[in-house]
Tab-separated table of C-alpha atoms in Angstrom:
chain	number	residue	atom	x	y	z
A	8	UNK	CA	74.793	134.268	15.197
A	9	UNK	CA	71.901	134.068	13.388
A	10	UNK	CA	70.986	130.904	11.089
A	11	UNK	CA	72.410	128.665	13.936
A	12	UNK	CA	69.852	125.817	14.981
A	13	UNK	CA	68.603	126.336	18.439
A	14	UNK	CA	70.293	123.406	21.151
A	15	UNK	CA	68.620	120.021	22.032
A	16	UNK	CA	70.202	118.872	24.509
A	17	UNK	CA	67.805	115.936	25.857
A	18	UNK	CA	67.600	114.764	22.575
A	19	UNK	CA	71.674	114.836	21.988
A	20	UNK	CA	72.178	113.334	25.489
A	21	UNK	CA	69.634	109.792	24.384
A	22	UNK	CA	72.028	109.885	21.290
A	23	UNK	CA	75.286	109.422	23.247
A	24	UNK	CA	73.959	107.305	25.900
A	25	UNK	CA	72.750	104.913	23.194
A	26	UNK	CA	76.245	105.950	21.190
A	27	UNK	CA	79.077	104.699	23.477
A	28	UNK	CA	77.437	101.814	24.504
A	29	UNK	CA	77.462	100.309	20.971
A	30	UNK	CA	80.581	101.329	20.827
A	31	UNK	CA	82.117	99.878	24.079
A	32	UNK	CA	80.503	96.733	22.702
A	33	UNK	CA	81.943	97.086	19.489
A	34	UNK	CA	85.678	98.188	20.306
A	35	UNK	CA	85.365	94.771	22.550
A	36	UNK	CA	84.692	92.832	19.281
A	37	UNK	CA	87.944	94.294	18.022
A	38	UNK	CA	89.981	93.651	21.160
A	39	UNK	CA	88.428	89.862	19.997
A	40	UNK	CA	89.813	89.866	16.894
A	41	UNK	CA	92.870	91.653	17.118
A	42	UNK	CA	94.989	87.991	17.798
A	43	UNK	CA	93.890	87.323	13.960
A	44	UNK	CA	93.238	89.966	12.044
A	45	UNK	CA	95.311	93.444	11.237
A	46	UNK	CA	94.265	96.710	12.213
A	47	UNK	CA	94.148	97.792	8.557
A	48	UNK	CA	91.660	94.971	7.452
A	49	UNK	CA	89.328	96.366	10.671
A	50	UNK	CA	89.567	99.649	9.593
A	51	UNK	CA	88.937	98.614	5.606
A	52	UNK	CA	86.450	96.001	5.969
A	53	UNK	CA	84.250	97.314	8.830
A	54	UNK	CA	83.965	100.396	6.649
A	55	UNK	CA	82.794	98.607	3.758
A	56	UNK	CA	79.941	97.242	5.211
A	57	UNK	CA	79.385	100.719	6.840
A	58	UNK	CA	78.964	102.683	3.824
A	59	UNK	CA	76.047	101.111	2.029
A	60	UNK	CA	74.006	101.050	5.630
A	61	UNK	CA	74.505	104.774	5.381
A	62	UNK	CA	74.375	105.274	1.967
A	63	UNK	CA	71.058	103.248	2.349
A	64	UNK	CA	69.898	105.065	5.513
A	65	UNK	CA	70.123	108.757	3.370
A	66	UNK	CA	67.844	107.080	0.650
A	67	UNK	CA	65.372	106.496	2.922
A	68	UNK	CA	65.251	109.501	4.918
A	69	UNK	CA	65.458	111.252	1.285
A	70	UNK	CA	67.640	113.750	2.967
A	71	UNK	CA	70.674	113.313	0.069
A	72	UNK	CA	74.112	113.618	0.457
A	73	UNK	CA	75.018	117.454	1.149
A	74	UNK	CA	78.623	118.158	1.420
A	75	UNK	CA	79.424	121.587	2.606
A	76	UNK	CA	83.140	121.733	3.527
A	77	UNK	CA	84.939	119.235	2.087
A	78	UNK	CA	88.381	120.135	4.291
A	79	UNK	CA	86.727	120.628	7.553
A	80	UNK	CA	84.950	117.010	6.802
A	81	UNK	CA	88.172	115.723	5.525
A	82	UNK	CA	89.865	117.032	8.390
A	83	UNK	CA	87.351	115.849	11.267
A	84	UNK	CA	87.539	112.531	9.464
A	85	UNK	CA	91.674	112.516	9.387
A	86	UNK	CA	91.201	113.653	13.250
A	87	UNK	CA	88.953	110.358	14.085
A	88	UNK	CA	91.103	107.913	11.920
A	89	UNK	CA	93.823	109.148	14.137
A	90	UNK	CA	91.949	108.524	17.004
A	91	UNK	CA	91.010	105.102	16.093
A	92	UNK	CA	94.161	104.067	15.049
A	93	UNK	CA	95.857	104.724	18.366
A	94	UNK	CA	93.563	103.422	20.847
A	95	UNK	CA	93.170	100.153	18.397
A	96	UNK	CA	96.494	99.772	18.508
A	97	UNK	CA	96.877	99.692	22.526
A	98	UNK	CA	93.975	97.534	22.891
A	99	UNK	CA	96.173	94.042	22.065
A	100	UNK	CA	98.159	95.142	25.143
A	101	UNK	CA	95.680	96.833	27.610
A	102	UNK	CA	92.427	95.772	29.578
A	103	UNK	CA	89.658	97.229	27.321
A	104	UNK	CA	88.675	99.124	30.476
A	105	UNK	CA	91.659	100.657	30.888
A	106	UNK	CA	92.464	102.067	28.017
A	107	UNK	CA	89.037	103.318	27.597
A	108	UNK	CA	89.195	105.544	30.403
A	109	UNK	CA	92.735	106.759	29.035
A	110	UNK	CA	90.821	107.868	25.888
A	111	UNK	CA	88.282	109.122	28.213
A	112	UNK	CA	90.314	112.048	29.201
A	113	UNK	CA	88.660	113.307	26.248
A	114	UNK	CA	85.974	114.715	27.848
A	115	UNK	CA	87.988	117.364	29.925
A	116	UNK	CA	89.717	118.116	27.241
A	117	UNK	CA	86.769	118.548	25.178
A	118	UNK	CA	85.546	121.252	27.743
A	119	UNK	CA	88.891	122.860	27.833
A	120	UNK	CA	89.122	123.352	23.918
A	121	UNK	CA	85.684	124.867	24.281
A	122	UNK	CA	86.634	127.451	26.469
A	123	UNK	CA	90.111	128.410	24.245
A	124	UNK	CA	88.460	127.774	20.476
A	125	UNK	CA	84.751	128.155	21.378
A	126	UNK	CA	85.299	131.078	23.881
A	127	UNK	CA	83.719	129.698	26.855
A	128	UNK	CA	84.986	131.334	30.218
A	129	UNK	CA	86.841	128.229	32.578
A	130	UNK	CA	85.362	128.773	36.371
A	131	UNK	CA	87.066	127.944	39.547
A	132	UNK	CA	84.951	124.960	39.209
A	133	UNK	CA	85.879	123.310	36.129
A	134	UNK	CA	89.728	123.855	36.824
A	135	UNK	CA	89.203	121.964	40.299
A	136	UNK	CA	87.061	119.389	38.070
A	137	UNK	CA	90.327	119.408	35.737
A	138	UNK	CA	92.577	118.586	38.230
A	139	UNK	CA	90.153	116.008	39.983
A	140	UNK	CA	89.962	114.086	36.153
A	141	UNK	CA	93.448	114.044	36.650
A	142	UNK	CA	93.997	112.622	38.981
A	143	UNK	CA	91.469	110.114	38.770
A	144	UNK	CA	93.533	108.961	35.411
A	145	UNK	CA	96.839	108.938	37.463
A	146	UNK	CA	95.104	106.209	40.366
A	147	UNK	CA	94.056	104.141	37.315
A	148	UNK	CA	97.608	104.303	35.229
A	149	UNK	CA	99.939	103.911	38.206
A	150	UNK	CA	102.511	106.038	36.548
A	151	UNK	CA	106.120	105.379	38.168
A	152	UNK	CA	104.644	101.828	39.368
A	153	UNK	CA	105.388	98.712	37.854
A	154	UNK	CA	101.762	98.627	37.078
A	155	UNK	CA	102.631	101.375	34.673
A	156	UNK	CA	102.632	100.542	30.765
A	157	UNK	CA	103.675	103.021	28.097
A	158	UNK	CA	101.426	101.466	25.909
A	159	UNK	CA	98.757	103.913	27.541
A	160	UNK	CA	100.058	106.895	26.134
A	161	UNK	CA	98.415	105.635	22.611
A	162	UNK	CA	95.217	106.174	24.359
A	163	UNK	CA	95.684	109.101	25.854
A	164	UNK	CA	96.891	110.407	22.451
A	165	UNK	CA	93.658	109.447	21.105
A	166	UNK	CA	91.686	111.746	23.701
A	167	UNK	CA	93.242	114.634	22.137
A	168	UNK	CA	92.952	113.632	18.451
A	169	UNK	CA	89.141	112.921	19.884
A	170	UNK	CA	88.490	116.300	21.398
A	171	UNK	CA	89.827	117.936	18.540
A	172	UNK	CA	87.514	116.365	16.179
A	173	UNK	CA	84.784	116.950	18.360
A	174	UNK	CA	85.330	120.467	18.498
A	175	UNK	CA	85.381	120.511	14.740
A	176	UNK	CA	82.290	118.910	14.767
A	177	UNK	CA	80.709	121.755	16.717
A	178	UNK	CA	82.226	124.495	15.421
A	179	UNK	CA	82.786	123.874	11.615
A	180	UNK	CA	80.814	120.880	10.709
A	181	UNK	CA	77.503	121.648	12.313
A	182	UNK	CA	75.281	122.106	9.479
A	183	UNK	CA	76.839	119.447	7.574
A	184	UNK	CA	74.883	116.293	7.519
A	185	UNK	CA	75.435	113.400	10.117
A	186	UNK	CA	75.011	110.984	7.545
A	187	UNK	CA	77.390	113.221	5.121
A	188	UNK	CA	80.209	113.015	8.172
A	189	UNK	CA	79.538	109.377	9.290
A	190	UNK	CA	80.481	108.709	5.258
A	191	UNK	CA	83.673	110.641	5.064
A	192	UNK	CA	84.566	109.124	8.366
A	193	UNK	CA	84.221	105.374	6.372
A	194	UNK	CA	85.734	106.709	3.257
A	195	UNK	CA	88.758	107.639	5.168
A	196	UNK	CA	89.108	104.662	6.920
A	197	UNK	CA	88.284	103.030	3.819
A	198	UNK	CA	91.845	104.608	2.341
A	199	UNK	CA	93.561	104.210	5.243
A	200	UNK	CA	93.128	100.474	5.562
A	201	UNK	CA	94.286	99.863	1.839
A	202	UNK	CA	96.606	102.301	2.246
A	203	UNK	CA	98.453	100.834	4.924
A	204	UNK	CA	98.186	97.409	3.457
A	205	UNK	CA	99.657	98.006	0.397
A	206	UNK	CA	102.265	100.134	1.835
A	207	UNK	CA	103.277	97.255	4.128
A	208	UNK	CA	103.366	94.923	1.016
A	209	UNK	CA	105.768	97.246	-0.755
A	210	UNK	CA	108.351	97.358	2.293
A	211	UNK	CA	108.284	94.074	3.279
A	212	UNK	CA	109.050	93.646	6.820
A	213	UNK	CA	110.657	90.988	7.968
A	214	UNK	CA	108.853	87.882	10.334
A	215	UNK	CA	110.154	89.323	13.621
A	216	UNK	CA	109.135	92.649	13.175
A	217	UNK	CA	105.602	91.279	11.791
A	218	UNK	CA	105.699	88.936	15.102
A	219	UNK	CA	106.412	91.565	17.433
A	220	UNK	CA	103.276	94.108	16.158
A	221	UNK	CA	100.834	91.467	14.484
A	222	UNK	CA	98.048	93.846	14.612
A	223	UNK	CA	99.955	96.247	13.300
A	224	UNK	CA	102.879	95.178	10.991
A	225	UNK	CA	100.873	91.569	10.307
A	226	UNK	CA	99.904	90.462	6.748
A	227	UNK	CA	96.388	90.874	5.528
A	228	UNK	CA	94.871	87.411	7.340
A	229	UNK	CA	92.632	85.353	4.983
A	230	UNK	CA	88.649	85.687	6.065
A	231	UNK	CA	86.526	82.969	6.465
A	232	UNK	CA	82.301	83.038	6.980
A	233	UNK	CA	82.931	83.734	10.162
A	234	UNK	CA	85.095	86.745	9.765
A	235	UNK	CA	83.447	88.251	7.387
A	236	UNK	CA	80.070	88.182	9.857
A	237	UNK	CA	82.091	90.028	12.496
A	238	UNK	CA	83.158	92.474	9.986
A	239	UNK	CA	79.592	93.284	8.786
A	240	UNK	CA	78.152	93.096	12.540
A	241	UNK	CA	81.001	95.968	13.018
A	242	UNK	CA	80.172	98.027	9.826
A	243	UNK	CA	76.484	98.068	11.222
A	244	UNK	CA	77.730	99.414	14.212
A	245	UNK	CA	79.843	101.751	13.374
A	246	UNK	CA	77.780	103.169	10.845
A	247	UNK	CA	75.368	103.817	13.577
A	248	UNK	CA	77.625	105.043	16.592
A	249	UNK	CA	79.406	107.425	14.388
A	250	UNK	CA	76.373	108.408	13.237
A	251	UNK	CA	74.729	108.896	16.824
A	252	UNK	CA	78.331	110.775	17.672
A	253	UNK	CA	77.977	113.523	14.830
A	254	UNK	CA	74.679	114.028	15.375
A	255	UNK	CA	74.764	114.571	19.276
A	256	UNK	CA	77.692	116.693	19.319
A	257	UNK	CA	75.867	118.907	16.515
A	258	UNK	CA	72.684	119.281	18.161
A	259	UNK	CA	73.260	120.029	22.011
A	260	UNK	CA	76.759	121.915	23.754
A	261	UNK	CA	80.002	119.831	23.535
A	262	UNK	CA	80.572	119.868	27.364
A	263	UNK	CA	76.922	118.587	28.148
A	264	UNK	CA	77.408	115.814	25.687
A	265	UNK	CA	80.669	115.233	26.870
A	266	UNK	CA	80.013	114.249	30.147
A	267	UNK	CA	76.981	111.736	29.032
A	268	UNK	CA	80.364	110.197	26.678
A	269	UNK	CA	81.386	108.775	29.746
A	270	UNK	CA	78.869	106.188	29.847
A	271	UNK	CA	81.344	104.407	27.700
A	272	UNK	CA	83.236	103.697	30.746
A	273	UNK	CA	81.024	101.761	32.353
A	274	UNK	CA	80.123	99.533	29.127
A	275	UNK	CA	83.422	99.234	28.097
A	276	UNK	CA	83.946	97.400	31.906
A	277	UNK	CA	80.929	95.500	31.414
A	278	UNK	CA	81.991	94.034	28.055
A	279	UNK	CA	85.743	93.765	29.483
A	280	UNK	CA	84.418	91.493	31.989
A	281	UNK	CA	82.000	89.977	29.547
A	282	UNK	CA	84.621	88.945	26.895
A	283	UNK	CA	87.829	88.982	28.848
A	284	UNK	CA	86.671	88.388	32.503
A	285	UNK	CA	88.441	91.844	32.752
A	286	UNK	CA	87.394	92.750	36.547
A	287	UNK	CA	88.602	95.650	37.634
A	288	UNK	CA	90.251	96.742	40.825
A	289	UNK	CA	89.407	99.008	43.516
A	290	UNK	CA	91.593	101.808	42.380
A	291	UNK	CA	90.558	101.584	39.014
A	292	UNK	CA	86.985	102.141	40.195
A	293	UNK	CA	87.717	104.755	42.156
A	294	UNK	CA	89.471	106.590	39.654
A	295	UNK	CA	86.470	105.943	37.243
A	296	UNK	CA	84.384	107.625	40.082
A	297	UNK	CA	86.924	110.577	40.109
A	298	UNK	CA	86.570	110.957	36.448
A	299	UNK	CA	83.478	111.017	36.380
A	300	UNK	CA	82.850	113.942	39.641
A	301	UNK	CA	85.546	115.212	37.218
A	302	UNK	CA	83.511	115.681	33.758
A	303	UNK	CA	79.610	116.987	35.682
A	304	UNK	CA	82.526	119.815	37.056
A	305	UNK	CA	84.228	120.990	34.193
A	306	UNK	CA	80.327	120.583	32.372
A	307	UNK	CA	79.339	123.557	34.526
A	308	UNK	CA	78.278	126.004	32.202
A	309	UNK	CA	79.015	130.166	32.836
A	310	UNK	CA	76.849	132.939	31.710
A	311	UNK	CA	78.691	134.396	29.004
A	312	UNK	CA	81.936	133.615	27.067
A	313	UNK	CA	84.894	136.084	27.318
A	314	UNK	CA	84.290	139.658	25.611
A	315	UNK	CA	85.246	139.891	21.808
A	316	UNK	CA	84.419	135.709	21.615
A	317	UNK	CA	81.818	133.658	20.271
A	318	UNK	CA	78.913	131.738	21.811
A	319	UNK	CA	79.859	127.708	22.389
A	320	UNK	CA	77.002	127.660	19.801
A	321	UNK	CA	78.424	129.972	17.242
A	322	UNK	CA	80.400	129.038	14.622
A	323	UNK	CA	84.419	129.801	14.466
A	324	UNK	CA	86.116	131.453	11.314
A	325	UNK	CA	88.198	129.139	9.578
């Protein structure tokens, strides 16, 4: 289709690589405070700090703030709320490295909504790099063990609301601005944090519910100095890993940049083990190894998408 910017995929794969490893390190800060804060005051006042370091960064780069689409950025950003909201809410429960390579599913999935929305053919290959993902995820989750937690479905969930936006991105949002979609992203949140709040406020649930689901069903916790740092360190951060997301996933093939997404693994471990003294075990290693064989499979490109479809590169009608 003509008009559509020509890949850079080097470029897009420094962006991710530098991406999820700010955000392993920041996800661990919320694991951190998760015993004393709720999700909804993350979500509000992370975002608050975000906005005017992004609001600041499209000043200076005197590129303005374009909005093209206002539903496909409003539905990306509904898509990565979701996403957040989920995995946040596991993370009281689960090892940070194990629920990030629950989410990290995403990747394979990613790849597979390529080839249905995107029209990208699936090869022998990436099916047997499907299955191998798989069943890398199984030897980490235990499923039927007593090792097994439900809780990790909320991450798993998350890798689909994930791939979905990230297919959006591609496909719908790939002219809009990064800064533009890193700003609805914080906006949303933004909402969603107050939202929730004052929702919560107007039921009024009683102490054992709040006890049971502190992070989630918990009062709005007072902030001191200290709190308030952790909340600004986080709004720099996000502002720039969302930002580094967008822009990575607009610029170079979803499945490429995909695969580089699973550095995240790896720094979400080291930070587990950093904060937490999360270590993990053998099997959890080798299923992060299987994942991983898993994602450079299913990344294997083919020559040409399926006849009547478009190019991975070409936009999709709404």
């Amino acid at each position: 289709m003509s008009g559509t910017p020509p890949d850079r995929i080097a470029q897009g794969i420094g962006i991710i690589l530098a991406s999820v490893v700010t955000m392993a390190f920041a996800d661990a800060v919320v694991k951190l405070v998760s015993a004393d804060l709720t999700l909804w005051q993350v979500f509000a006042a992370r975002s608050l700090f975000a906005v005017p370091c992004l609001v600041a960064l499209a000043y200076v780069k005197s590129s303005g703030l374009r909005l093209l689409s206002a539903k496909w950025v409003f539905v990306r950003s509904a898509l990565l709320v979701l996403t957040w909201l989920v995995f946040y809410a596991s993370l009281p429960i689960l090892d940070l490295s194990v629920a990030a390579v629950a989410v990290y599913t995403n990747p394979i999935i990613t790849a597979l909504l390529s080839a249905v929305l995107l029209g990208e053919r699936v090869s022998g290959r990436q099916w047997l790099g499907v299955l191998i993902g798989f069943l890398g995820v199984a030897v980490i989750l235990k499923p039927g063990s007593d090792a097994f937690s439900w809780v990790v479905l909320l991450p798993l969930l998350g890798a689909v609301f994930y791939s979905l936006a990230m297919i959006l991105t591609r496909s719908k949002c790939q002219n809009e601005g990064a800064v533009t979609l890193a700003l609805g992203l914080h906006g949303a949140f933004i909402v969603t944090g107050l939202t929730a709040t004052g929702v919560l406020a107007l039921v009024g649930l009683g102490a054992e519910a709040k006890d049971t689901y502190p992070f989630l069903l918990g009062d709005w916790s007072a902030m001191g100095r200290q709190e308030w740092a952790l909340m600004a360190l986080l709004g720099v951060l996000s502002a720039a890993f969302f930002l580094g997301v967008a822009r990575a996933y607009q610029i170079a093939p979803p499945q490429v940049i995909a695969v580089f997404d699973y550095g995240y693994l790896v720094s979400a471990a080291v930070w587990g083990f950093v904060f937490f003294s999360e270590e993990p075990d053998r099997l959890t290693i080798l299923g992060m190894i299987l994942i991983t064989l898993a994602g450079f499979l299913v990344a294997s490109r083919t020559a040409k998408p399926a006849s009547g479809r478009g190019r991975a590169n070409e936009r999709v009608d709404p």
